[in-house]
Short mmCIF file of C-alpha atoms in Angstrom, two decimals:
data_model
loop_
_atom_site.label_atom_id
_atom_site.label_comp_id
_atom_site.label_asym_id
_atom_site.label_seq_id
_atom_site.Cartn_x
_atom_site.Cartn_y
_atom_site.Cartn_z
CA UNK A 444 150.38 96.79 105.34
CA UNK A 445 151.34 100.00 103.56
CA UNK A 446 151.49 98.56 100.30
CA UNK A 447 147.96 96.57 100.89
CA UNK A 448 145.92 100.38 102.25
CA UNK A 449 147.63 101.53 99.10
CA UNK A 450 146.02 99.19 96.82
CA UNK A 451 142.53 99.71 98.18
CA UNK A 452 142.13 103.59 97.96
CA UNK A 453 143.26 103.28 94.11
CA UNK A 454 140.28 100.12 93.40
CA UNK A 455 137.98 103.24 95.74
CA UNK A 456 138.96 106.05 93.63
CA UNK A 457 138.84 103.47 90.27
CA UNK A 458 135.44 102.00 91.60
CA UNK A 459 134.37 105.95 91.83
CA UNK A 460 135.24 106.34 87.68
CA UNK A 461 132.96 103.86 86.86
CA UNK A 462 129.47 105.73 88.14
CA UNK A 463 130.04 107.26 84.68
CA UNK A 464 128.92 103.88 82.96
CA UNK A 465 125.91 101.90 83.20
CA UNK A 466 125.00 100.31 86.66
CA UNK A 467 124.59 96.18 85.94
CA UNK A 468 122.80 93.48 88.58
CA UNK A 469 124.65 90.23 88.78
CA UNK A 470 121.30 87.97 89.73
CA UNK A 471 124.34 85.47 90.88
CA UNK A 472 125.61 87.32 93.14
CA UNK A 473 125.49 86.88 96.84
CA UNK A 474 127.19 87.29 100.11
CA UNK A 475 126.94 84.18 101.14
CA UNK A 476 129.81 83.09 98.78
CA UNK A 477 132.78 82.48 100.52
CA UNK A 478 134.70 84.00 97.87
CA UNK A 479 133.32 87.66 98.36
CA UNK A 480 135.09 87.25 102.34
CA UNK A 481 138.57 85.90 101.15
CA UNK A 482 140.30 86.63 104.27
CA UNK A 483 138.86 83.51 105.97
CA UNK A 484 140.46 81.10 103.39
CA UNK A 485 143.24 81.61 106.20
CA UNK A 486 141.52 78.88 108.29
CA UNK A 487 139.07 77.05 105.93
CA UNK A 488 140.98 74.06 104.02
CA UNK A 489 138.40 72.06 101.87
CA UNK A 490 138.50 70.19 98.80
CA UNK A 491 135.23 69.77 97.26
CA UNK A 492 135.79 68.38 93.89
CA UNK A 493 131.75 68.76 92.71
CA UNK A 494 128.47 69.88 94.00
CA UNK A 495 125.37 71.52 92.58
CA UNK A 496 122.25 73.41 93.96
CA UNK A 497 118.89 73.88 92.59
CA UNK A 498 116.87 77.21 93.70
CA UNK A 499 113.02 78.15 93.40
CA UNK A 500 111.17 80.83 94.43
CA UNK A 501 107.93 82.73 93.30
CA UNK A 502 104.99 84.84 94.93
CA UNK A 503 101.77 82.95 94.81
CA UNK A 504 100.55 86.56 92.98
CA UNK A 505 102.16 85.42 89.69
CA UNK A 506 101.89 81.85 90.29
CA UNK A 507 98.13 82.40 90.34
CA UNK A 508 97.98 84.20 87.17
CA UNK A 509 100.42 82.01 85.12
CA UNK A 510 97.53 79.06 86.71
CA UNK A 511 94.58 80.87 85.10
CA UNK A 512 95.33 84.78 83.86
CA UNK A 513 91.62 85.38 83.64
CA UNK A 514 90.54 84.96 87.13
CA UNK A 515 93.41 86.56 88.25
CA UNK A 516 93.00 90.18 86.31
CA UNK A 517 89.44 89.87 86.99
CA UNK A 518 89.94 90.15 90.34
CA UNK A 519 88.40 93.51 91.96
CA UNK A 520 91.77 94.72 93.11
CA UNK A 521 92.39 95.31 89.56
CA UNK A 522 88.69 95.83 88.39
CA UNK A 523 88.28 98.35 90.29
CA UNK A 524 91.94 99.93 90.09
CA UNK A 525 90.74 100.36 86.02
CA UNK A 526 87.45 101.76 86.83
CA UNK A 527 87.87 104.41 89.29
CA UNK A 528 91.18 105.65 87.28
CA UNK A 529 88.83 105.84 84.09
CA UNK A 530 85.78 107.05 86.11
CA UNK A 531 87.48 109.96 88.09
CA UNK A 532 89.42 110.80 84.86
CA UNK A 533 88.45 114.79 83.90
CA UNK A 534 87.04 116.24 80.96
CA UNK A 535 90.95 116.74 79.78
CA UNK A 536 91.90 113.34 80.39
CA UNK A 537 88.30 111.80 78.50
CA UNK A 538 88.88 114.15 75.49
CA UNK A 539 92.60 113.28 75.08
CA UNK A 540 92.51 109.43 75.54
CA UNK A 541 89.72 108.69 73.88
CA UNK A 542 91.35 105.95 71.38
CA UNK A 543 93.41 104.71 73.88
CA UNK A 544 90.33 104.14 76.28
CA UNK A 545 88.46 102.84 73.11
CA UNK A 546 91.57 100.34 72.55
CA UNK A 547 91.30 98.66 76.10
CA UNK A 548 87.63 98.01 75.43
CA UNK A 549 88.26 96.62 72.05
CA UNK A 550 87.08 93.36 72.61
CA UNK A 551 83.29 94.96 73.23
CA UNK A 552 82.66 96.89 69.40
CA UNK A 553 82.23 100.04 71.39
CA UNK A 554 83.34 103.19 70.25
CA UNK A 555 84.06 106.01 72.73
CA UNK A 556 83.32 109.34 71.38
CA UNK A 557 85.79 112.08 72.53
CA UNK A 558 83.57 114.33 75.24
CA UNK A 559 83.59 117.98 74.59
CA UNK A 560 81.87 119.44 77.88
CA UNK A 561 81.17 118.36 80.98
CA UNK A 562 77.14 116.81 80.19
CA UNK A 563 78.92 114.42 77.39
CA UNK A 564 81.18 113.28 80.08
CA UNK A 565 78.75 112.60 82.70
CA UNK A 566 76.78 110.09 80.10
CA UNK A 567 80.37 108.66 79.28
CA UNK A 568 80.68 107.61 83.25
CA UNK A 569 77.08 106.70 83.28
CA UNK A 570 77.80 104.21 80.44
CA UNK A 571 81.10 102.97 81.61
CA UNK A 572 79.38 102.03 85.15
CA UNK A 573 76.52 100.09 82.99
CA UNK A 574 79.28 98.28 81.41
CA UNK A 575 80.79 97.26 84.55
CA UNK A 576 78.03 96.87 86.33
CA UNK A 577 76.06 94.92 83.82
CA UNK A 578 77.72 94.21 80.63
CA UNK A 579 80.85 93.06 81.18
CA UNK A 580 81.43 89.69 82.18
CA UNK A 581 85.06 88.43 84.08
CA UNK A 582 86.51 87.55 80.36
CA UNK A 583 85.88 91.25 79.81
CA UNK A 584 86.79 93.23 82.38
CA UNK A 585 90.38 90.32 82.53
CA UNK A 586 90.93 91.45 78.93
CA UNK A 587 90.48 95.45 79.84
CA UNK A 588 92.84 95.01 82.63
CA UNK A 589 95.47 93.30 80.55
CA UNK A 590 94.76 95.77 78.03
CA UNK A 591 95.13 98.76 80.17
CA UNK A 592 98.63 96.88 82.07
CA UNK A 593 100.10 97.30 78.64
CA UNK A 594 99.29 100.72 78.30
CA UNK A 595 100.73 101.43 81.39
CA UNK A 596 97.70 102.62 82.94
CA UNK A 597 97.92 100.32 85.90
CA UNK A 598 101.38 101.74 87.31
CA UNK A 599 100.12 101.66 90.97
CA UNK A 600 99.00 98.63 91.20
CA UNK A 601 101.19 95.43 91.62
CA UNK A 602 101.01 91.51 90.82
CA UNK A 603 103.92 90.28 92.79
CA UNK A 604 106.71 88.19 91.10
CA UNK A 605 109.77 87.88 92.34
CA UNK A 606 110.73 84.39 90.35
CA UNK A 607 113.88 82.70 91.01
CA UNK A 608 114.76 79.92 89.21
CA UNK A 609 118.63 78.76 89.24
CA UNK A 610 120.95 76.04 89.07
CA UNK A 611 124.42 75.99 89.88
CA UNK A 612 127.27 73.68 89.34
CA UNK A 613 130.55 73.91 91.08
CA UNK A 614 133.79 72.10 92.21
CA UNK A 615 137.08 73.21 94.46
CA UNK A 616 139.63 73.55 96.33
CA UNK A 617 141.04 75.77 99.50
CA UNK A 618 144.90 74.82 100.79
CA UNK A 619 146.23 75.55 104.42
CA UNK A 620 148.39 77.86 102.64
CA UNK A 621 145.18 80.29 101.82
CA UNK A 622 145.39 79.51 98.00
CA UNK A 623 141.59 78.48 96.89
CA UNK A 624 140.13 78.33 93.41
CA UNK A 625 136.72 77.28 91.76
CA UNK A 626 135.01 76.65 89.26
CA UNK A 627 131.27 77.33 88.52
CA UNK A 628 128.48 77.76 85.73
CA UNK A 629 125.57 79.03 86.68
CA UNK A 630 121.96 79.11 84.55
CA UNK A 631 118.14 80.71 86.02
CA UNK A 632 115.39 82.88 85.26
CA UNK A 633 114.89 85.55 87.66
CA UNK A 634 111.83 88.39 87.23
CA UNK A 635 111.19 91.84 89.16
CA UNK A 636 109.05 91.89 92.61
CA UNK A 637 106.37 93.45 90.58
CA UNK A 638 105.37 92.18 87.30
CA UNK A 639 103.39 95.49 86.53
CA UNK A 640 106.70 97.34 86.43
CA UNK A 641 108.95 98.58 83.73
CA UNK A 642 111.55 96.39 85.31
CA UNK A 643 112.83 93.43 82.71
CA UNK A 644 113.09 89.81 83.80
CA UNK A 645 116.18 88.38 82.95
CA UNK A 646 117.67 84.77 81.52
CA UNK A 647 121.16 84.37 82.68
CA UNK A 648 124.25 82.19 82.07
CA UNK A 649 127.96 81.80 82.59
CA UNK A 650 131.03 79.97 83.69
CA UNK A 651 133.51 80.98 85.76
CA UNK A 652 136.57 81.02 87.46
CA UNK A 653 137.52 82.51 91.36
CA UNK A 654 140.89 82.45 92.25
CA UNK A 655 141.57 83.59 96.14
CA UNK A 656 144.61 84.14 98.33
CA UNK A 657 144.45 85.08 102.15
CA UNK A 658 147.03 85.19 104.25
CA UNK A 659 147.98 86.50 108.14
CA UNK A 660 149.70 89.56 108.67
CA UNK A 661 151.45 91.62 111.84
CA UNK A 662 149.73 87.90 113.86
CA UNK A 663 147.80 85.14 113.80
CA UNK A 664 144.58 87.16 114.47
CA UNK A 665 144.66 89.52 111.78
CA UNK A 666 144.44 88.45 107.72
CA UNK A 667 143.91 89.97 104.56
CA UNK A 668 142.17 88.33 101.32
CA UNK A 669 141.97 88.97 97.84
CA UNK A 670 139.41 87.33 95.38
CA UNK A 671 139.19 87.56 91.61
CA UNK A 672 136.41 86.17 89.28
CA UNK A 673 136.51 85.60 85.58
CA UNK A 674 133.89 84.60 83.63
CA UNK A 675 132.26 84.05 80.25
CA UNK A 676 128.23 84.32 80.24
CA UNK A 677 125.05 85.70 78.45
CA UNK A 678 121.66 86.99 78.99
CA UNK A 679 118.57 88.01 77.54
CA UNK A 680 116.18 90.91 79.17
CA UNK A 681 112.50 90.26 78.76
CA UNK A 682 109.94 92.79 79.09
CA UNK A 683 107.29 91.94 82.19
CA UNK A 684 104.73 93.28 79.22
CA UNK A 685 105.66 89.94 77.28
CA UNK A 686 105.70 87.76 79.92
CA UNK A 687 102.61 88.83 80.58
CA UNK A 688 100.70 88.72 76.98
CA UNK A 689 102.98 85.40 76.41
CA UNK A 690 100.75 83.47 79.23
CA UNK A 691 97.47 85.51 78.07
CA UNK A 692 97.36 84.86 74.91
CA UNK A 693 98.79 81.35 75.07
CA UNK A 694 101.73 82.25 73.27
CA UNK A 695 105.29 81.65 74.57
CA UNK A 696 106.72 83.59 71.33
CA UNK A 697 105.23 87.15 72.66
CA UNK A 698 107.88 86.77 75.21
CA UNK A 699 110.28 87.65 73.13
CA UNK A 700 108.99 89.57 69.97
CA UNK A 701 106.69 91.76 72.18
CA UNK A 702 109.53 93.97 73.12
CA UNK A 703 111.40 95.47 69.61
CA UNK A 704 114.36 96.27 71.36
CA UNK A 705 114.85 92.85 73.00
CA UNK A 706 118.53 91.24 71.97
CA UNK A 707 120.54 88.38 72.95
CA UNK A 708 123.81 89.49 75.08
CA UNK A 709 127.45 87.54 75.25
CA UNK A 710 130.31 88.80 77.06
CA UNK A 711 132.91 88.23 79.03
CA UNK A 712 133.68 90.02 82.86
CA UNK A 713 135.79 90.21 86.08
CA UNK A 714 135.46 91.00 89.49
CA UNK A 715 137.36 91.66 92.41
CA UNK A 716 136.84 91.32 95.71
CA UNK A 717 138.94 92.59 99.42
CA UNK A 718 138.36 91.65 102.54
CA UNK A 719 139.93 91.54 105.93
CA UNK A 720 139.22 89.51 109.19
CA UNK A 721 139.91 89.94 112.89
CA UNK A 722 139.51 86.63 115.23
CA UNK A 723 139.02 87.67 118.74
CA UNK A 724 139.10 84.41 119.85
CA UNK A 725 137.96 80.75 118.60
CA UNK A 726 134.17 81.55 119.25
CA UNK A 727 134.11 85.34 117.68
CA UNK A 728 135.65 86.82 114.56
CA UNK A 729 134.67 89.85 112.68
CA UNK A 730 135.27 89.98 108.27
CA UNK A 731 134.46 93.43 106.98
CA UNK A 732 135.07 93.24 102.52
CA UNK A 733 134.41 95.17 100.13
CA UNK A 734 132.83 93.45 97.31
CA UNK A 735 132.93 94.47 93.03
CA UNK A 736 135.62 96.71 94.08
CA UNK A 737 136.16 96.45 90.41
CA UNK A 738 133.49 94.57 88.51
CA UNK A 739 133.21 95.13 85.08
CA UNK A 740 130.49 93.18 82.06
CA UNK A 741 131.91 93.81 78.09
CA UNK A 742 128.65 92.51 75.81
CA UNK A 743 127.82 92.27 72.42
CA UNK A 744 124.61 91.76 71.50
CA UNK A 745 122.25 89.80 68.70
CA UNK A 746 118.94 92.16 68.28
CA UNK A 747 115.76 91.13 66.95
CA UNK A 748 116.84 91.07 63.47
CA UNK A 749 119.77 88.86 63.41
CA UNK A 750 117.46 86.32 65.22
CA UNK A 751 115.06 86.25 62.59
CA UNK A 752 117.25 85.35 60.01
CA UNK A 753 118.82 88.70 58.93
CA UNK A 754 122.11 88.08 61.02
CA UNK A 755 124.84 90.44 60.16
CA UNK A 756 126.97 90.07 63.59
CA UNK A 757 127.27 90.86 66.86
CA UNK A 758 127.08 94.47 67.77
CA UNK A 759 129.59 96.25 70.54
CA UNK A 760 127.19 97.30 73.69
CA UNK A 761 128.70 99.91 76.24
CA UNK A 762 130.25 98.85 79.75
CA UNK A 763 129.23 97.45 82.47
CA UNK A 764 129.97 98.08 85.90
CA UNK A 765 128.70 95.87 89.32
CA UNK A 766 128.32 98.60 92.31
CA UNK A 767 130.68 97.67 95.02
CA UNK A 768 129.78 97.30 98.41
CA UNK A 769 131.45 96.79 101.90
CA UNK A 770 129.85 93.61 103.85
CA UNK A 771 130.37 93.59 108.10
CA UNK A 772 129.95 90.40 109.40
CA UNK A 773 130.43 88.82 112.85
CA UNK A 774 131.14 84.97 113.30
CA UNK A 775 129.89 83.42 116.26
CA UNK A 776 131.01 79.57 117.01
CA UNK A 777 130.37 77.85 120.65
CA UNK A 778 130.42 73.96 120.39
CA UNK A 779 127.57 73.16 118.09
CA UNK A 780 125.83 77.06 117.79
CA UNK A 781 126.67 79.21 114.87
CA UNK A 782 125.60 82.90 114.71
CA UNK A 783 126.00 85.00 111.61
CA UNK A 784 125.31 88.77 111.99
CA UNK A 785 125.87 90.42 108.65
CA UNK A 786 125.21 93.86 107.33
CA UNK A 787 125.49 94.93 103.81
CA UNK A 788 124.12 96.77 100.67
CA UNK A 789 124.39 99.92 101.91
CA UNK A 790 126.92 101.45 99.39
CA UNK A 791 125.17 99.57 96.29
CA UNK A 792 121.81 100.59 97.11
CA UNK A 793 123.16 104.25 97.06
CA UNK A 794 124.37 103.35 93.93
CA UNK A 795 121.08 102.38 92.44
CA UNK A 796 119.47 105.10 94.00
CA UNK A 797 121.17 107.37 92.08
CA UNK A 798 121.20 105.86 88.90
CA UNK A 799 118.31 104.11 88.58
CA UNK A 800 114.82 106.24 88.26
CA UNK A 801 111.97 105.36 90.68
CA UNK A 802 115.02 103.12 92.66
CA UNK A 803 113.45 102.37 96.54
CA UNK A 804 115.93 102.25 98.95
CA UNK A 805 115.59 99.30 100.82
CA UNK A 806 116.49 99.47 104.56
CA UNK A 807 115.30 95.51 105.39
CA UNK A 808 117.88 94.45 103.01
CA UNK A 809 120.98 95.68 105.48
CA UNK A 810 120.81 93.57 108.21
CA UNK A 811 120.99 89.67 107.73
CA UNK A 812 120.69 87.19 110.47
CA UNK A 813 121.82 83.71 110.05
CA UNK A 814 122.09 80.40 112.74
CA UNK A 815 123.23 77.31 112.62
CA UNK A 816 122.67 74.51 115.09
CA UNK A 817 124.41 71.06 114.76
CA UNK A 818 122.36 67.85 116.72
CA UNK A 819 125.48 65.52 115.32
CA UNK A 820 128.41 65.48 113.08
CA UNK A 821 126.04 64.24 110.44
CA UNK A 822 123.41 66.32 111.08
CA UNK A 823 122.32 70.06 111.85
CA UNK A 824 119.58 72.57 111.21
CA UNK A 825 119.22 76.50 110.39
CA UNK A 826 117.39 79.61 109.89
CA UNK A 827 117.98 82.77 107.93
CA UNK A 828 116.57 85.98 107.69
CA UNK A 829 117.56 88.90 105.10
CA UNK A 830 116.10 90.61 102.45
CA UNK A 831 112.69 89.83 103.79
CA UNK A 832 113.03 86.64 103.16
CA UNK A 833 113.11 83.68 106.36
CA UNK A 834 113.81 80.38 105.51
CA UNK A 835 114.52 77.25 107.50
CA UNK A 836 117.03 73.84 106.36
CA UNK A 837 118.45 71.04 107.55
CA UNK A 838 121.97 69.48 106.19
CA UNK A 839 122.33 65.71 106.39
CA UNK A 840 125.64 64.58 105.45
CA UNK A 841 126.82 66.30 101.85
CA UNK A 842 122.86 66.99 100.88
CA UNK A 843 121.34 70.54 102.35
CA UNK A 844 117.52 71.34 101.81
CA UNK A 845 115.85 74.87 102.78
CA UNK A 846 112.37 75.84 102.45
CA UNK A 847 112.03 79.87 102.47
CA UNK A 848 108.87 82.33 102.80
CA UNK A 849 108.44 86.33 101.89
CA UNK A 850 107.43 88.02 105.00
CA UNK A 851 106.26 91.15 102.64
CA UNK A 852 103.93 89.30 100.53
CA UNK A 853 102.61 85.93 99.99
CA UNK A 854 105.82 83.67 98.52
CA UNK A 855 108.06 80.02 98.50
CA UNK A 856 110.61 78.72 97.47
CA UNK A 857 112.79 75.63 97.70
CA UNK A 858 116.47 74.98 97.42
CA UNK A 859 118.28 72.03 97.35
CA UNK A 860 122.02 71.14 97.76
CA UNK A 861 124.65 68.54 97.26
CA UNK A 862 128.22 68.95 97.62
CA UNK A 863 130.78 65.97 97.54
#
């Protein structure tokens, strides 16, 4: 026990070396894992030699626009978002600007002459409310917005995203003895809530390998768990600017040569994982873990250039940490009722807080709810709520299908499961 309380205040003080480096977002990471609570691998034997799952999700916001980008940026929210920033804008602002106004009206083959008191500025608003009012049709003003989106003049106003696409392949095995191990590879597409932000979407891959041991100690009720993941993977970031101009202008290219600085990343990473569980009795047990006690991303990277032909290696990129966290849950089984009461991402959202600029700490995303009610052997239904998210499934036999909605903005998704 000595030995074990040892081991976890070195991975604390080591986890507390690594604020030094660059904060990274695993978008396959999740509680839900099994293998981020080792400790229960005491009492969970399973061989499952292959299953898969297939996960969507998007706000209807971006849905709409990738439909028909002109009728969504037309809209008045944003209309009139542009208009009143560029209407209430002082003499200062006018004089200043005056290009870059001129540039998100280019389209039109009007010029905007620089004001230089306050009566040139007053015929300036008088002409940019004609335009509005009268000139501009919904092409136009959908062409100003996206215009003025890309200049970043839009920064307070928000088209909702939040795409997850994934797929994930995986096959096992957990022994009586506590020994499990898995292996998984793991492809999606996943974008920021708001596609107006200087967030970056994100195409991900990898395969990996867990490896877990649990095991009892001082009696039955009381085990310990250790969990480490290896893995080989790659991404690309993609600006929300190209993603953006790559559905406007009809050209899926712009999502990746809009952004000069965009590269392809390869690397290889670990992760480790501690947890601990206390079973009260057979209906309640308690798991607290800390997750990414170390967790740790080595990439090179291909940039722009080597893509286009003038390839002259792979370049070394800094490290990469994953900010650990520690996960409470409570288990609650009576006959065919299952209760799962699970706080978390406290300690990472701290994390990001203070690394990440503009970083808004989420309190929703602490609590998590989860039940579980089972009509048959063959056949049960559930319902989860967390990260704002609620969703509802039913498993029938090996094959599990959940339909899930945004309860802070308009959003579905699907996921569907199979596991032999």
């Amino acid at each position: 026990m000595k030995k074990f309380i040892t081991i976890i205040f070195i991975l604390l003080f080591s986890g507390s070396v690594v604020f030094a480096m660059t904060p990274y977002y695993d978008p396959f990471y999740t509680t839900d894992d099994i293998f981020t609570s080792p400790a229960r691998f005491t009492e969970q034997p399973e061989i499952s030699p292959f299953g898969f799952e297939f996960n969507t999700f998007g706000a209807v916001d971006y849905l709409s626009y990738l439909s028909n980008p002109v009728n969504k940026l037309s809209e008045d929210e944003y209309v009139d978002a542009l208009y009143d920033i560029l209407y209430n804008a002082d003499l200062d602002f006018w004089s200043k600007n005056t290009s870059l106004i001129s540039s998100i009206f280019d389209f039109d083959g009007h010029t905007w002459t620089a004001p230089t008191n306050e009566a040139q500025l007053a015929q300036l608003r008088a002409d940019l409310e004609d335009s509005f009012n009268n000139r501009f049709n919904s092409t136009h003003k959908a062409v100003a917005v996206y215009n003025a989106i890309q200049k970043n003049l839009l920064d307070d106003e928000k088209l909702y995203g939040d795409v997850n696409l994934s797929l994930t392949l995986h096959g096992g095995a957990s022994y009586s003895n506590g020994f499990a191990w898995r292996l998984k590879a793991d492809a999606g597409f996943m974008t920021p809530e708001n596609m107006f932000s200087n967030q970056k979407s994100v195409i991900a891959f990898d395969v990996r390998a867990d490896f877990a041991y649990a095991f009892n100690i001082l009696s039955e009720k009381f085990s310990v768990g250790v969990a480490l993941d290896v893995l080989a993977g790659g991404q690309a970031l993609i600006s929300n600017n190209g993603l953006l101009a790559a559905r406007f202008k009809d050209n899926i290219l712009l999502a990746f040569t809009d952004d000069p600085n965009f590269t392809l990343d390869m690397g290889l990473g670990f992760g480790l994982n501690f947890g601990g569980m206390y079973r009260q009795n057979e209906t309640l047990a308690f798991t607290l873990d800390l997750t990414n006690v170390a967790s740790f991303r080595k990439y090179y990277y291909l940039d722009v250039n080597d893509l286009s032909g003038s390839y002259d290696g792979f370049d070394e990129m800094d490290v990469y940490y994953q900010p650990m966290d520690l996960v409470l849950k409570a288990l609650w089984d009576y006959g065919p009722y299952h209760l799962v009461v699970e706080f978390s991402d406290v300690i990472n959202q701290v994390i990001w807080d203070r690394e990440v600029s503009g970083y808004d700490y989420n309190f929703f995303a602490i609590p998590k709810l989860g039940f579980t009610y089972d009509i048959n052997e063959d056949f049960s239904i559930n319902t989860h709520l967390g990260y704002s998210k609620l969703s509802f499934g039913i498993d029938f036999h090996n094959f599990t299908v959940e339909a899930s909605t945004s309860l802070n903005k308009l959003g579905f998704g699907l996921s569907v499961g199979y596991s032999i």
